[in-house]
Amino acid sequence: MDVNDDEDADENIKRQVRLQIEQFLYSKGITLADISKPELLDARMELIIWLKETTLMPGRKLAEITGINRETIRKILVG
């Protein structure tokens, strides 16, 4: 497996997780574009906890995929 295969696999995982995020948010009546609004802090927290439980990805990957600040993710996950 070469570097390009690893990058393709990583991009595929990111795409799948983004789709899961969009489906999760849609079930709550929220769009991906809306998730950064201050009034949706609870939804962001719920999203991060759900993602961590379902994907088992490290916080830095979640930050990269969601665009949510790593420090915010850490605070949500640590409490």
mmCIF file of C-alpha atoms in Angstrom:
data_model
loop_
_atom_site.group_PDB
_atom_site.id
_atom_site.type_symbol
_atom_site.label_atom_id
_atom_site.label_comp_id
_atom_site.label_asym_id
_atom_site.label_seq_id
_atom_site.Cartn_x
_atom_site.Cartn_y
_atom_site.Cartn_z
ATOM 1 C CA MET A 1 0.000 0.000 0.000
ATOM 2 C CA ASP A 2 1.526 3.324 -0.977
ATOM 3 C CA VAL A 3 1.017 6.831 0.375
ATOM 4 C CA ASN A 4 -1.681 7.630 -2.202
ATOM 5 C CA ASP A 5 -3.706 4.596 -1.109
ATOM 6 C CA ASP A 6 -3.471 5.773 2.511
ATOM 7 C CA GLU A 7 -4.575 9.273 1.523
ATOM 8 C CA ASP A 8 -7.483 7.901 -0.515
ATOM 9 C CA ALA A 9 -8.572 5.711 2.398
ATOM 10 C CA ASP A 10 -8.333 8.688 4.774
ATOM 11 C CA GLU A 11 -10.424 10.855 2.442
ATOM 12 C CA ASN A 12 -12.993 8.078 2.109
ATOM 13 C CA ILE A 13 -13.283 7.826 5.896
ATOM 14 C CA LYS A 14 -13.676 11.611 6.162
ATOM 15 C CA ARG A 15 -16.430 11.546 3.516
ATOM 16 C CA GLN A 16 -18.257 8.763 5.343
ATOM 17 C CA VAL A 17 -18.030 10.575 8.669
ATOM 18 C CA ARG A 18 -19.227 13.840 7.102
ATOM 19 C CA LEU A 19 -22.223 11.967 5.709
ATOM 20 C CA GLN A 20 -22.931 10.525 9.167
ATOM 21 C CA ILE A 21 -22.663 14.034 10.630
ATOM 22 C CA GLU A 22 -25.095 15.442 8.086
ATOM 23 C CA GLN A 23 -27.566 12.618 8.734
ATOM 24 C CA PHE A 24 -27.282 13.078 12.505
ATOM 25 C CA LEU A 25 -27.837 16.827 12.245
ATOM 26 C CA TYR A 26 -30.675 16.414 9.746
ATOM 27 C CA SER A 27 -32.447 14.146 12.244
ATOM 28 C CA LYS A 28 -32.337 17.100 14.648
ATOM 29 C CA GLY A 29 -33.464 19.646 12.057
ATOM 30 C CA ILE A 30 -30.034 21.302 11.835
ATOM 31 C CA THR A 31 -27.846 21.833 8.794
ATOM 32 C CA LEU A 32 -24.074 21.495 8.784
ATOM 33 C CA ALA A 33 -23.829 25.218 8.013
ATOM 34 C CA ASP A 34 -25.884 26.034 11.141
ATOM 35 C CA ILE A 35 -23.850 23.960 13.600
ATOM 36 C CA SER A 36 -21.385 26.776 14.337
ATOM 37 C CA LYS A 37 -24.110 29.168 15.524
ATOM 38 C CA PRO A 38 -23.686 30.044 19.218
ATOM 39 C CA GLU A 39 -27.262 29.068 20.062
ATOM 40 C CA LEU A 40 -26.548 25.507 18.914
ATOM 41 C CA LEU A 41 -23.864 24.783 21.523
ATOM 42 C CA ASP A 42 -25.886 21.883 22.948
ATOM 43 C CA ALA A 43 -26.220 20.368 19.472
ATOM 44 C CA ARG A 44 -22.453 20.709 18.933
ATOM 45 C CA MET A 45 -21.784 18.995 22.243
ATOM 46 C CA GLU A 46 -24.208 16.202 21.414
ATOM 47 C CA LEU A 47 -22.664 15.831 17.946
ATOM 48 C CA ILE A 48 -19.109 15.544 19.286
ATOM 49 C CA ILE A 49 -20.068 13.012 21.963
ATOM 50 C CA TRP A 50 -22.037 10.979 19.423
ATOM 51 C CA LEU A 51 -19.155 11.076 16.923
ATOM 52 C CA LYS A 52 -16.618 10.033 19.528
ATOM 53 C CA GLU A 53 -18.789 7.090 20.578
ATOM 54 C CA THR A 54 -19.613 5.951 17.044
ATOM 55 C CA THR A 55 -16.334 6.571 15.224
ATOM 56 C CA LEU A 56 -13.804 6.166 18.045
ATOM 57 C CA MET A 57 -11.708 8.813 16.288
ATOM 58 C CA PRO A 58 -9.253 10.964 18.225
ATOM 59 C CA GLY A 59 -10.259 14.566 18.910
ATOM 60 C CA ARG A 60 -7.822 15.986 16.359
ATOM 61 C CA LYS A 61 -9.470 13.951 13.573
ATOM 62 C CA LEU A 62 -12.913 15.030 14.749
ATOM 63 C CA ALA A 63 -11.741 18.648 14.659
ATOM 64 C CA GLU A 64 -10.372 18.203 11.154
ATOM 65 C CA ILE A 65 -13.576 16.632 9.871
ATOM 66 C CA THR A 66 -16.130 18.824 11.670
ATOM 67 C CA GLY A 67 -14.272 22.124 11.634
ATOM 68 C CA ILE A 68 -14.986 22.459 15.351
ATOM 69 C CA ASN A 69 -12.008 23.755 17.337
ATOM 70 C CA ARG A 70 -9.851 21.008 18.935
ATOM 71 C CA GLU A 71 -9.915 22.741 22.312
ATOM 72 C CA THR A 72 -13.719 22.850 22.225
ATOM 73 C CA ILE A 73 -13.824 19.152 21.385
ATOM 74 C CA ARG A 74 -11.434 18.374 24.242
ATOM 75 C CA LYS A 75 -13.561 20.359 26.709
ATOM 76 C CA ILE A 76 -16.710 18.565 25.551
ATOM 77 C CA LEU A 77 -15.156 15.114 25.797
ATOM 78 C CA VAL A 78 -13.305 15.678 29.071
ATOM 79 C CA GLY A 79 -16.100 17.655 30.681
#
